Structures are given as structure tokens and as C-alpha cells.
Coordinates of C-alpha atoms in Angstrom, one line a residue:
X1 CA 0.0 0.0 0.0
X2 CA 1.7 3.1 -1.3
X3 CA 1.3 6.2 1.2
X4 CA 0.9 9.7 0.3
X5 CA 4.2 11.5 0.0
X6 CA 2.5 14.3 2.0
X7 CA 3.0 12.2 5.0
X8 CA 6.2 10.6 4.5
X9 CA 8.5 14.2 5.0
X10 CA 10.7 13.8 7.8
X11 CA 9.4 16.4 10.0
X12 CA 8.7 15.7 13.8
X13 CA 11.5 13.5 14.6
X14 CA 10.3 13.1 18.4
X15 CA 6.9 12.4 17.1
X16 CA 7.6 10.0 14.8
X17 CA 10.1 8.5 17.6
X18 CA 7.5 7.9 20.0
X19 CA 4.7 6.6 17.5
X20 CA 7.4 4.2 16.4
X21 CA 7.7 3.4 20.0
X22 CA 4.1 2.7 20.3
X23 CA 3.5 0.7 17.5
X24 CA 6.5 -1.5 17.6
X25 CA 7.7 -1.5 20.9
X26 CA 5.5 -1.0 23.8
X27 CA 2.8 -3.2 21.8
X28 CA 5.1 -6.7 20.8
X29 CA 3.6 -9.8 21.6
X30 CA 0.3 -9.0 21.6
X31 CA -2.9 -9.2 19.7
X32 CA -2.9 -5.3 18.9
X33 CA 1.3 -5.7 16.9
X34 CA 0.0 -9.0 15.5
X35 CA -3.0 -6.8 14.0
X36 CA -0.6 -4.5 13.4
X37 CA 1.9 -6.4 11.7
X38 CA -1.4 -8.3 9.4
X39 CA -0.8 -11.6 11.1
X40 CA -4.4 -11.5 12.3
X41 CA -7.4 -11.7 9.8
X42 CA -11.2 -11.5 10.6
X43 CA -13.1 -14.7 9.8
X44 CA -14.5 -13.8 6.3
X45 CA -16.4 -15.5 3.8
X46 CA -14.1 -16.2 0.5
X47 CA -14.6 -12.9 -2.0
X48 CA -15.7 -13.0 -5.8
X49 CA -13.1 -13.3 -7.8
X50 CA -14.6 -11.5 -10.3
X51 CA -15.0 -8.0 -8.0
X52 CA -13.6 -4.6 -9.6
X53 CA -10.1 -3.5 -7.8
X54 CA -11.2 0.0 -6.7
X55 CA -9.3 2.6 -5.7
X56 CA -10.5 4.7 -3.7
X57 CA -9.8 7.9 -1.5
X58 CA -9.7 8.5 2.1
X59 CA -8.8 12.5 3.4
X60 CA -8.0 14.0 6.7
X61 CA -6.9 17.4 7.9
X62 CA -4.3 16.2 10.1
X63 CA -0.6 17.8 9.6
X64 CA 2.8 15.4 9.1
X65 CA 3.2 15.6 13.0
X66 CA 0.3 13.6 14.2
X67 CA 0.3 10.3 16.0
X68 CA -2.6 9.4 14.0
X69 CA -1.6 9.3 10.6
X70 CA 0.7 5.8 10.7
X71 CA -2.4 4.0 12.6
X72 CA -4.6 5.2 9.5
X73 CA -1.9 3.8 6.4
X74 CA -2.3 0.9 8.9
X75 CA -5.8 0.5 8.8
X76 CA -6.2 1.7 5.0
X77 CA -3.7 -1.5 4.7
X78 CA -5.8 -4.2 6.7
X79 CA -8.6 -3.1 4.7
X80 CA -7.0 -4.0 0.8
X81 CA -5.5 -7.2 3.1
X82 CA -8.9 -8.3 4.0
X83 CA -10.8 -7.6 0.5
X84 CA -7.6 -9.6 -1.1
X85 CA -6.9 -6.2 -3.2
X86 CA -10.1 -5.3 -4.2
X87 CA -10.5 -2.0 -2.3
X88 CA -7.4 0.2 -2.2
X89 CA -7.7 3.5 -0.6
X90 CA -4.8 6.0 -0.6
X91 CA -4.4 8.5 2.0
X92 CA -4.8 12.0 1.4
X93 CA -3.3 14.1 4.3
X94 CA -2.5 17.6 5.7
X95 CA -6.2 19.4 4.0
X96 CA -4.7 18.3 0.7
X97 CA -8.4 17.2 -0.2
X98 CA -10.3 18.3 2.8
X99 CA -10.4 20.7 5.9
X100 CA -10.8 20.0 9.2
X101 CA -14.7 21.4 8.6
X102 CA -15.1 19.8 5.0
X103 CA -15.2 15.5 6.2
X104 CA -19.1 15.3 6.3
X105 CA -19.4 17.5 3.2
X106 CA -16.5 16.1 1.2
X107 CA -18.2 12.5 1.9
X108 CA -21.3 13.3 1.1
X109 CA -20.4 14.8 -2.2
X110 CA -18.3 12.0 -3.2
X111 CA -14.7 13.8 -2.5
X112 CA -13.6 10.9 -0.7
X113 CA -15.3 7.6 -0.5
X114 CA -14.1 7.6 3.7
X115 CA -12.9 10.5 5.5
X116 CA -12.4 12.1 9.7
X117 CA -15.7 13.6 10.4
X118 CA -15.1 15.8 13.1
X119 CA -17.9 16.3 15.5
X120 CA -16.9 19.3 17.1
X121 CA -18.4 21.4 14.0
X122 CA -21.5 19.3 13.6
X123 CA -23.5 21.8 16.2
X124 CA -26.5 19.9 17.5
X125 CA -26.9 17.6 14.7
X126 CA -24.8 14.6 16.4
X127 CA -25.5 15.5 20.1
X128 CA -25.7 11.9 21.2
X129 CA -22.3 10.7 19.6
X130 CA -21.3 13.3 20.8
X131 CA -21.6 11.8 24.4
X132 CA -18.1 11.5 24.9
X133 CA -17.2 14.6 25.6
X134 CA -19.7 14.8 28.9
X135 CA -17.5 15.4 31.8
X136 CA -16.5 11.9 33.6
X137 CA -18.7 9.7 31.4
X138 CA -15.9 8.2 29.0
X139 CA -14.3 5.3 30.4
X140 CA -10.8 5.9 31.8
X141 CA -9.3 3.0 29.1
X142 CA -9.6 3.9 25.5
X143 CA -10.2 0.6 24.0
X144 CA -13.1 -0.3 26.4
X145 CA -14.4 3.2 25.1
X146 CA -14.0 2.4 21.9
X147 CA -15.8 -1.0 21.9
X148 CA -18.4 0.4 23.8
X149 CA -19.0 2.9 20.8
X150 CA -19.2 0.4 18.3
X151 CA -21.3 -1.7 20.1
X152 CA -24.0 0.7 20.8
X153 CA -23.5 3.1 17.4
X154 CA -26.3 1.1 15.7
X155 CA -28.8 2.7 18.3
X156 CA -27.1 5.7 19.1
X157 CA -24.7 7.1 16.5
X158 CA -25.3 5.4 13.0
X159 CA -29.0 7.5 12.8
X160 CA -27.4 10.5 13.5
X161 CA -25.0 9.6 10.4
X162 CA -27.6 8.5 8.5
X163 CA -29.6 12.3 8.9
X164 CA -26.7 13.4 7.6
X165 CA -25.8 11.5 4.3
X166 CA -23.2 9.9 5.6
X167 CA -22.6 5.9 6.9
X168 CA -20.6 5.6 10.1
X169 CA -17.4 4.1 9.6
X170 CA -16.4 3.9 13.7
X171 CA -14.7 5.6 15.9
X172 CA -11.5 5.6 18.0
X173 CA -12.2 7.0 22.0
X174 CA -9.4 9.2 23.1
X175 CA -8.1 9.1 26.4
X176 CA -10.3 10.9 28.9
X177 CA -8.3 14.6 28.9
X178 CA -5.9 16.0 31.5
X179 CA -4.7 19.6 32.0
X180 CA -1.1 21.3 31.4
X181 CA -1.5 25.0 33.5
X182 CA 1.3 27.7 34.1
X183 CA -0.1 27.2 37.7
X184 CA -0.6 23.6 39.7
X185 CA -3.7 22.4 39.8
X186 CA -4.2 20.6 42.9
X187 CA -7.9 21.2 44.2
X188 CA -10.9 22.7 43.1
X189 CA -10.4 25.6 44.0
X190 CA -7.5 26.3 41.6
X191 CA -10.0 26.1 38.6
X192 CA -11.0 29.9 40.1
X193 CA -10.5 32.1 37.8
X194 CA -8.6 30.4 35.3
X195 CA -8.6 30.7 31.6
X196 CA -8.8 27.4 29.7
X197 CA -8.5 26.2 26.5
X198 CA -11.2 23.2 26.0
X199 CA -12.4 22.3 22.8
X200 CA -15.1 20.1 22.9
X201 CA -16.0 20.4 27.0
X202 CA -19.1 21.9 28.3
X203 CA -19.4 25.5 28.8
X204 CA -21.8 24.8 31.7
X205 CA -19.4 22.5 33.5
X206 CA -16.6 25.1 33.1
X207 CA -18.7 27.7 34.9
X208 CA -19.9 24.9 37.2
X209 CA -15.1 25.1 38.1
X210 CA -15.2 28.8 38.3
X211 CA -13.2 28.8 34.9
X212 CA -13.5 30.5 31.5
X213 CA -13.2 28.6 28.1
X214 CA -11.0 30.3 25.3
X215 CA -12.2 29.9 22.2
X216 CA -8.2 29.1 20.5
X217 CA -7.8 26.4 17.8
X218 CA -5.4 24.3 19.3
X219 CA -2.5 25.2 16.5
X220 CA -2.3 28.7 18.4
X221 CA -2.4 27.2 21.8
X222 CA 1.4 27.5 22.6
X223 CA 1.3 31.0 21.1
X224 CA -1.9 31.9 24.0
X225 CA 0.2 30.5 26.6
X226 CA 3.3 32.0 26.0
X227 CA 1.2 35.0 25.6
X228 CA -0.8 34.9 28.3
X229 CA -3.7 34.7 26.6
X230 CA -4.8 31.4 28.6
X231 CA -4.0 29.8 32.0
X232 CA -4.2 25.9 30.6
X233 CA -4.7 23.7 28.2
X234 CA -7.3 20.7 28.1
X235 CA -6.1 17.9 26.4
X236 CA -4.5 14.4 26.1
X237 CA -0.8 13.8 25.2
X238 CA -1.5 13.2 21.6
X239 CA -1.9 16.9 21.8
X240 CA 0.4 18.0 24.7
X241 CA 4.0 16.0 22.7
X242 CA 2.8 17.6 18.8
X243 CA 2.4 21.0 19.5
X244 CA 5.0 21.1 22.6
X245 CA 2.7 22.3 25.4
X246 CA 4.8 20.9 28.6
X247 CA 7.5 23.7 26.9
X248 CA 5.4 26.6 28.7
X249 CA 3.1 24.8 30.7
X250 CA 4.7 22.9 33.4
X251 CA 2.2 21.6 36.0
X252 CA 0.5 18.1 34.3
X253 CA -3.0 17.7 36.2
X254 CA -3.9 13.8 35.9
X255 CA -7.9 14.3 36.3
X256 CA -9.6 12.5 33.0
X257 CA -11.7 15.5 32.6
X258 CA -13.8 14.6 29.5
X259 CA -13.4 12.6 26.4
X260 CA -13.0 12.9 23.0
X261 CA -13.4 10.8 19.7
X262 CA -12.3 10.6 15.9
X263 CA -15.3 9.7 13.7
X264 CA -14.9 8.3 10.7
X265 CA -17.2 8.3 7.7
X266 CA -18.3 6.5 4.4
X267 CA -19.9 7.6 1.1
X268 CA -23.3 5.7 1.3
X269 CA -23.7 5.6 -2.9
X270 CA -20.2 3.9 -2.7
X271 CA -20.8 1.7 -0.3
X272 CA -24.0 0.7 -1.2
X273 CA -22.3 -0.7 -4.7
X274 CA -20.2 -3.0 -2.9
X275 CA -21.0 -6.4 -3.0
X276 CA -22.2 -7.7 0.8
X277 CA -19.3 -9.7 1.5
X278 CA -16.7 -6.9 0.4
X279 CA -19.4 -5.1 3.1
X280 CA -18.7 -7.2 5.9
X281 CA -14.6 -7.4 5.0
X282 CA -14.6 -3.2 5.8
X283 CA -15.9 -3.5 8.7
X284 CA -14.4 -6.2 9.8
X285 CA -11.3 -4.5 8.9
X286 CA -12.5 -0.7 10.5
X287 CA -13.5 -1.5 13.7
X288 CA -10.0 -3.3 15.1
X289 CA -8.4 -0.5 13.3
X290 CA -9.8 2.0 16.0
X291 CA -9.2 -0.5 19.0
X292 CA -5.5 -0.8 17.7
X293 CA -5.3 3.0 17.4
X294 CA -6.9 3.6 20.7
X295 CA -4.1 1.4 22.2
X296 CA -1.4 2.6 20.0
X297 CA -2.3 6.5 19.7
X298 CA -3.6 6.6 23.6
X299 CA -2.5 3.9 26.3
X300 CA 1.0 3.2 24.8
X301 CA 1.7 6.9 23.9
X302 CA 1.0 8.1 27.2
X303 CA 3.5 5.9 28.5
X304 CA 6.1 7.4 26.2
X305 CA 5.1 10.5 26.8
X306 CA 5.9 10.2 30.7
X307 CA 9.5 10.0 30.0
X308 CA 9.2 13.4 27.5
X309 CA 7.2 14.9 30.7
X310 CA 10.3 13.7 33.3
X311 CA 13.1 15.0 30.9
X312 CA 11.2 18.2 30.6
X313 CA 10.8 19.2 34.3
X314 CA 7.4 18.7 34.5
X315 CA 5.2 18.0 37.4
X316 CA 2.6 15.5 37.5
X317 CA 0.1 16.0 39.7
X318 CA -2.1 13.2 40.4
X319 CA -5.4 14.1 42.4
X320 CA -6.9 12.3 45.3
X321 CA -10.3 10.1 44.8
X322 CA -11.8 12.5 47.2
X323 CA -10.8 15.7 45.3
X324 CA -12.0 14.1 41.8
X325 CA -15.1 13.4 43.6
X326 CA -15.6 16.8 44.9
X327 CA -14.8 18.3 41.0
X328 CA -17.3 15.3 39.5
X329 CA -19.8 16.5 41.9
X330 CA -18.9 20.0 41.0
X331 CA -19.9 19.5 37.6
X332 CA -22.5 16.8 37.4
X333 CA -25.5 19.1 37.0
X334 CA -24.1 19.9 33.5
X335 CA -24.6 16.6 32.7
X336 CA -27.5 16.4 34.4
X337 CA -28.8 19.2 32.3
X338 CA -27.5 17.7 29.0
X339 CA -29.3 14.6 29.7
X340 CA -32.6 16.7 30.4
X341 CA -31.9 18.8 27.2
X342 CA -31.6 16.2 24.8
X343 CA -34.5 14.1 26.5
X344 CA -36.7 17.2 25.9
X345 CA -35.9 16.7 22.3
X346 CA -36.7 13.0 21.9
X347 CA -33.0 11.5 22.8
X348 CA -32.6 8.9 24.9
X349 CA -29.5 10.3 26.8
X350 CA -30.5 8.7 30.0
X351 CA -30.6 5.4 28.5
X352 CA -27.0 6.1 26.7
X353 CA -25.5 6.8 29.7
X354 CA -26.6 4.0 31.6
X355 CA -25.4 2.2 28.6
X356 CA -22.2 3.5 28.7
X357 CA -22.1 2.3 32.6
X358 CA -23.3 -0.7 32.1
X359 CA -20.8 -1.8 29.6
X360 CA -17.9 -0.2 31.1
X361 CA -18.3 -2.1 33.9
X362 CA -18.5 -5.1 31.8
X363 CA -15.2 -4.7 29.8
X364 CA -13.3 -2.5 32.1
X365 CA -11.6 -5.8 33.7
X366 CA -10.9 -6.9 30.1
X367 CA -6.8 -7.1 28.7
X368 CA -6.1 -5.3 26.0
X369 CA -5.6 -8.8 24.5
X370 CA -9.0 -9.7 25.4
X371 CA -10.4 -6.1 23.8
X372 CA -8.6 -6.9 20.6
X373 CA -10.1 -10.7 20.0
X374 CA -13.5 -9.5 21.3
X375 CA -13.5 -7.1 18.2
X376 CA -11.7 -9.0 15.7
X377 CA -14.0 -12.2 16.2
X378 CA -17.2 -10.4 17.0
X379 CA -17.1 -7.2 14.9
X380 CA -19.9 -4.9 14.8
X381 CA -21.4 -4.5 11.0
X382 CA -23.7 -0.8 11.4
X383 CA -24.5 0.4 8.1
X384 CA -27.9 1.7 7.8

């Protein structure tokens, strides 16, 4: 599978380091590398021999530097491996065919056949997939997130694609967020006041802290800091490492704020031509794709990133039970009034959340191992 020469400049040497890292090192000998590596195939039914080769396109925004972008030439790989050659997608990176804004639109229009559909500029349109980033309801491992996504996105998030042209292609569940601040953040009370950067998190549950939320897209975040401009910064270490936060901020808050996700989606026309078995083989091939992204990009990054953090000065301050408790109660009637919100408007959010509960504390006990066969032998096929 040839990769988009957009990708392949050698910029972001620690980056690239530390995805390396992930992918080949911290994740040997398991089911995720063997994925990884194509050792591993779903059980399929034998393909028509006669099927068309396509080639088709798959875009994202994201620049050289991101973690994400060897985990997707990974999965665009497992797909052609699993339809024996008959769909080939080739990446096209860095908003060389779409924006960060244009996936849904670019999709729908037949741009590219699969693409990142960011949620964040969706408005209310995708208010239930967009559950994750609820404060303390994303499950503190990624890949038991992520399973629990595709496992209820056939009642919850594939309608919401489905209003909007699109066919959900999954989703990988980032790592509940932590906080970089110029000042430590070591109680409630330190929220007073403060001026964050949070894309994604409630403005309600914000207030509900004491803090502001800046309104910075996240390329100009180091700029703010340095500046002044903002106090912290609300993210995960895929973010922190890229665009060097623990440079100016040097007080790492371990709190799993909120979550985030990466949504991907299909071209229903397209995928409506292929053949039900060819179908089946995408999915199959998508949805451990995410779980080996959501180990890859999240649990074994983090790790890496720890030794960046101790190298760089930084201190990690991890909070009590009782002072998360006192910040979750701080901030649960936000979600509380989500829930009511989108109940008032005929969504089940209730019922998503206990869902969400419920299976978290089904899988949470789960090895990534486990994870990994779960959704390689029992994949979740949601086209609607």
C-alpha cells in the first residue's frame, strides 16, 4: 500500500520516535502488533473473484506531526488485506483534499469515498455521539471506550450519520483529557478564575469550576500560553507531545476531565455498490483498526510521553479520589442538564449513559488482549 508522500517528509522526529515506539515496541507480543503487523485476519467469507479492484480515496486534515496518521496507512492496509486487493484506498493528508470542517461534506459529495468527520463542528446535529465529551462519562481505558462505541453506534450514533448523508465508519475514543496549567492544579479551587483552552467540553461544567473557556484552535495554543492569553490547556498527550505544550506549561493535572473521539465516515452511494461480502470485509477490517489506534495512539503513547514529561521538568500531579469526587460533583448538573436537554428533544440520553455504565463495567476488567479478540471475532457491522 503506497502512502501519500504528503506524509512521508521527515518532520517531527520526536513524534515520529514515539509513534514508532508505540507501534512497535510497547505493543510486541500481543494481539494489537499482531493486527498490526497483518498476522491476524477477521473470519470472512471467501470474496468473488470476479469484484472490480477500486481505488478509492480516504482524506484528513491532520498535519505530518500527528500520532494518527501511521495508525490510519495501517488500517487503509488491513482493509486491501482483507478484501484480497479489491479496495485500495490512498491516503490524502495535511487538508490536501479536505479541511478540518469539510469530512461530512466532502463524503457526502463524493470527495472521498471515507474520511475524519469531526464532531466538534457538527452543532447539534450529532448531540448523542457526541456523548463522549460529557465530563467523567468516558471510560478511563480507551479501548473499552472504543468497543463500547461500536457496540451501541447502531442505536445511538449510526442514525445520527444517516440524517446526515453519511454511513458511520467507527470511531477511535481518546483518552479521557488531562490539563497542562502555568499554575498547579491541585484542588478545586485552583480552577478559580482560570482561563482554559477546552475544545469540545461543556461551557456549563466550566462555569460549574469557576473557569473560562477560550475559544483558541489548538495550532495557536502555545502561542496563547506564551502569551498569556490562557492559564491551561485541556487535552491528552496526543496533543500535549505535537504542539509542545509541557515547553510553557509545566504543571500536568492527571484528572480525566472529559473525552474525546475521531469519527470516521463513508460515502453511502459507494458503499452501497459494494458487494455484501466486500461489506462485511470493511468493517471487519475498520472496527480493530480503531481498537489498535486507541491502544497505540492513547494507552501506549501516554506511556512514552511520561518520559518526555520527566526529561522536561514537568510535574505530574495526580489528584486524590476524594478531590476528583468533589470536582465530579462539582460538575454533574451539567450533565444532568445535558441529559434533560436532549430528552426534551426525543434523545434517549438517559438510556446512553446507563449504557455506557453498564458496559464499562463489563469490559473495564478486560486485557487489552481480550479487547482486541472481542473485536476481531465479534465485529460490529452498522451500516444503515
Amino acid at each position: 500500500m503506497k502512502t501519500n508522500a504528503f506524509t512521508s517528509r521527515p518532520v517531527g522526529r520526536l513524534l515520529v520516535a514515539l509513534s514508532l515506539s508505540a507501534m512497535a515496541g510497547l505493543a510486541q507480543a500481543d494481539v494489537v502488533s499482531d493486527w498490526l503487523g497483518g498476522k491476524l485476519r477477521p473470519e470472512l467469507a471467501p470474496h468473488a473473484s470476479s469484484a472490480p479492484v477500486q481505488n478509492v480515496k480516504f482524506g484528513h486534515p491532520a498535519p505530518p506531526v500527528s500520532i494518527a496518521i501511521p495508525m490510519w496507512n495501517n488500517a487503509l492496509e488491513r482493509i486491501a488485506m482483507n478484501t484480497d486487493g479489491k479496495i485500495m484506498f490512498k491516503e490524502y493528508g495535511g487538508g490536501t483534499l479536505i479541511g478540518p470542517k469539510d469530512g461530512f461534506r466532502a463524503v457526502r459529495a463524493g470527495i472521498a469515498e471515507m474520511a475524519t468527520c469531526y464532531l466538534s463542528n457538527e452543532g447539534r446535529n450529532f448531540a448523542l455521539s457526541k456523548v463522549w465529551e460529557q465530563p467523567f462519562v468516558t471510560p478511563s481505558n480507551p479501548m473499552v471506550a472504543t468497543r463500547i462505541a461500536q457496540e451501541l453506534a447502531p442505536k445511538y450514533f449510526v442514525p445520527e450519520f444517516s440524517k446526515a448523508g453519511v454511513g458511520w465508519a467507527g470511531a477511535s475514543v481518546n483518552q479521557p483529557s488531562d490539563i497542562f496549567s502555568k499554575k498547579p492544579i491541585r484542588k478545586l479551587e485552583d480552577f478559580q478564575g482560570m482561563k482554559i483552552v477546552a475544545q469540545g467540553f461543556a461551557p456549563e461544567a466550566a462555569k460549574a469550576l469557576g473557569a473560562t473557556l477560550v475559544n483558541i484552535p489548538y495550532p495557536d495554543v502555545y502561542t496563547a500560553l506564551q502569551q498569556g492569553l490562557v492559564d491551561a490547556v485541556v487535552w491528552s498527550d496526543g496533543g500535549f507531545i505535537p504542539y509542545k505544550i509541557y515547553e510553557i506549561a509545566k504543571y500536568h493535572t492527571k484528572i480525566g476531565l472529559h473525552g474525546s473521539s475521531i469519527s470516521y465516515c463513508y460515502n453511502r452511494g459507494w458503499y452501497a455498490k459494494l458487494s455484501p461480502d466486500m461489506q462485511k470485509a470493511f468493517h471487519a477490517s475498520v472496527g480493530p483498526a480503531w481498537m489498535a489506534m486507541a491502544k497505540t495512539t492513547q494507552i501506549d503513547f501516554s506511556k512514552s510521553a511520561g518520559d518526555v514529561y520527566a526529561r522536561s521538568g514537568i510535574e505530574t500531579i495526580v489528584l486524590s479520589p476524594a478531590e476528583v469526587k468533589r470536582i465530579h460533583d462539582r460538575v454533574q448538573p451539567a450533565i444532568d442538564k445535558w441529559a434533560a436537554d436532549q430528552e426534551g428533544e426525543g434523545r434517549p440520553a438517559r438510556q446512553l449513559l446507563a449504557e455506557i455504565k453498564r458496559l464499562n463495567e463489563k469490559y473495564s476488567a478486560m486485557s487489552a488482549d481480550e479487547l482486541m479478540t472481542l473485536t476481531i471475532k465479534n465485529p460490529v457491522y452498522p451500516a444503515r
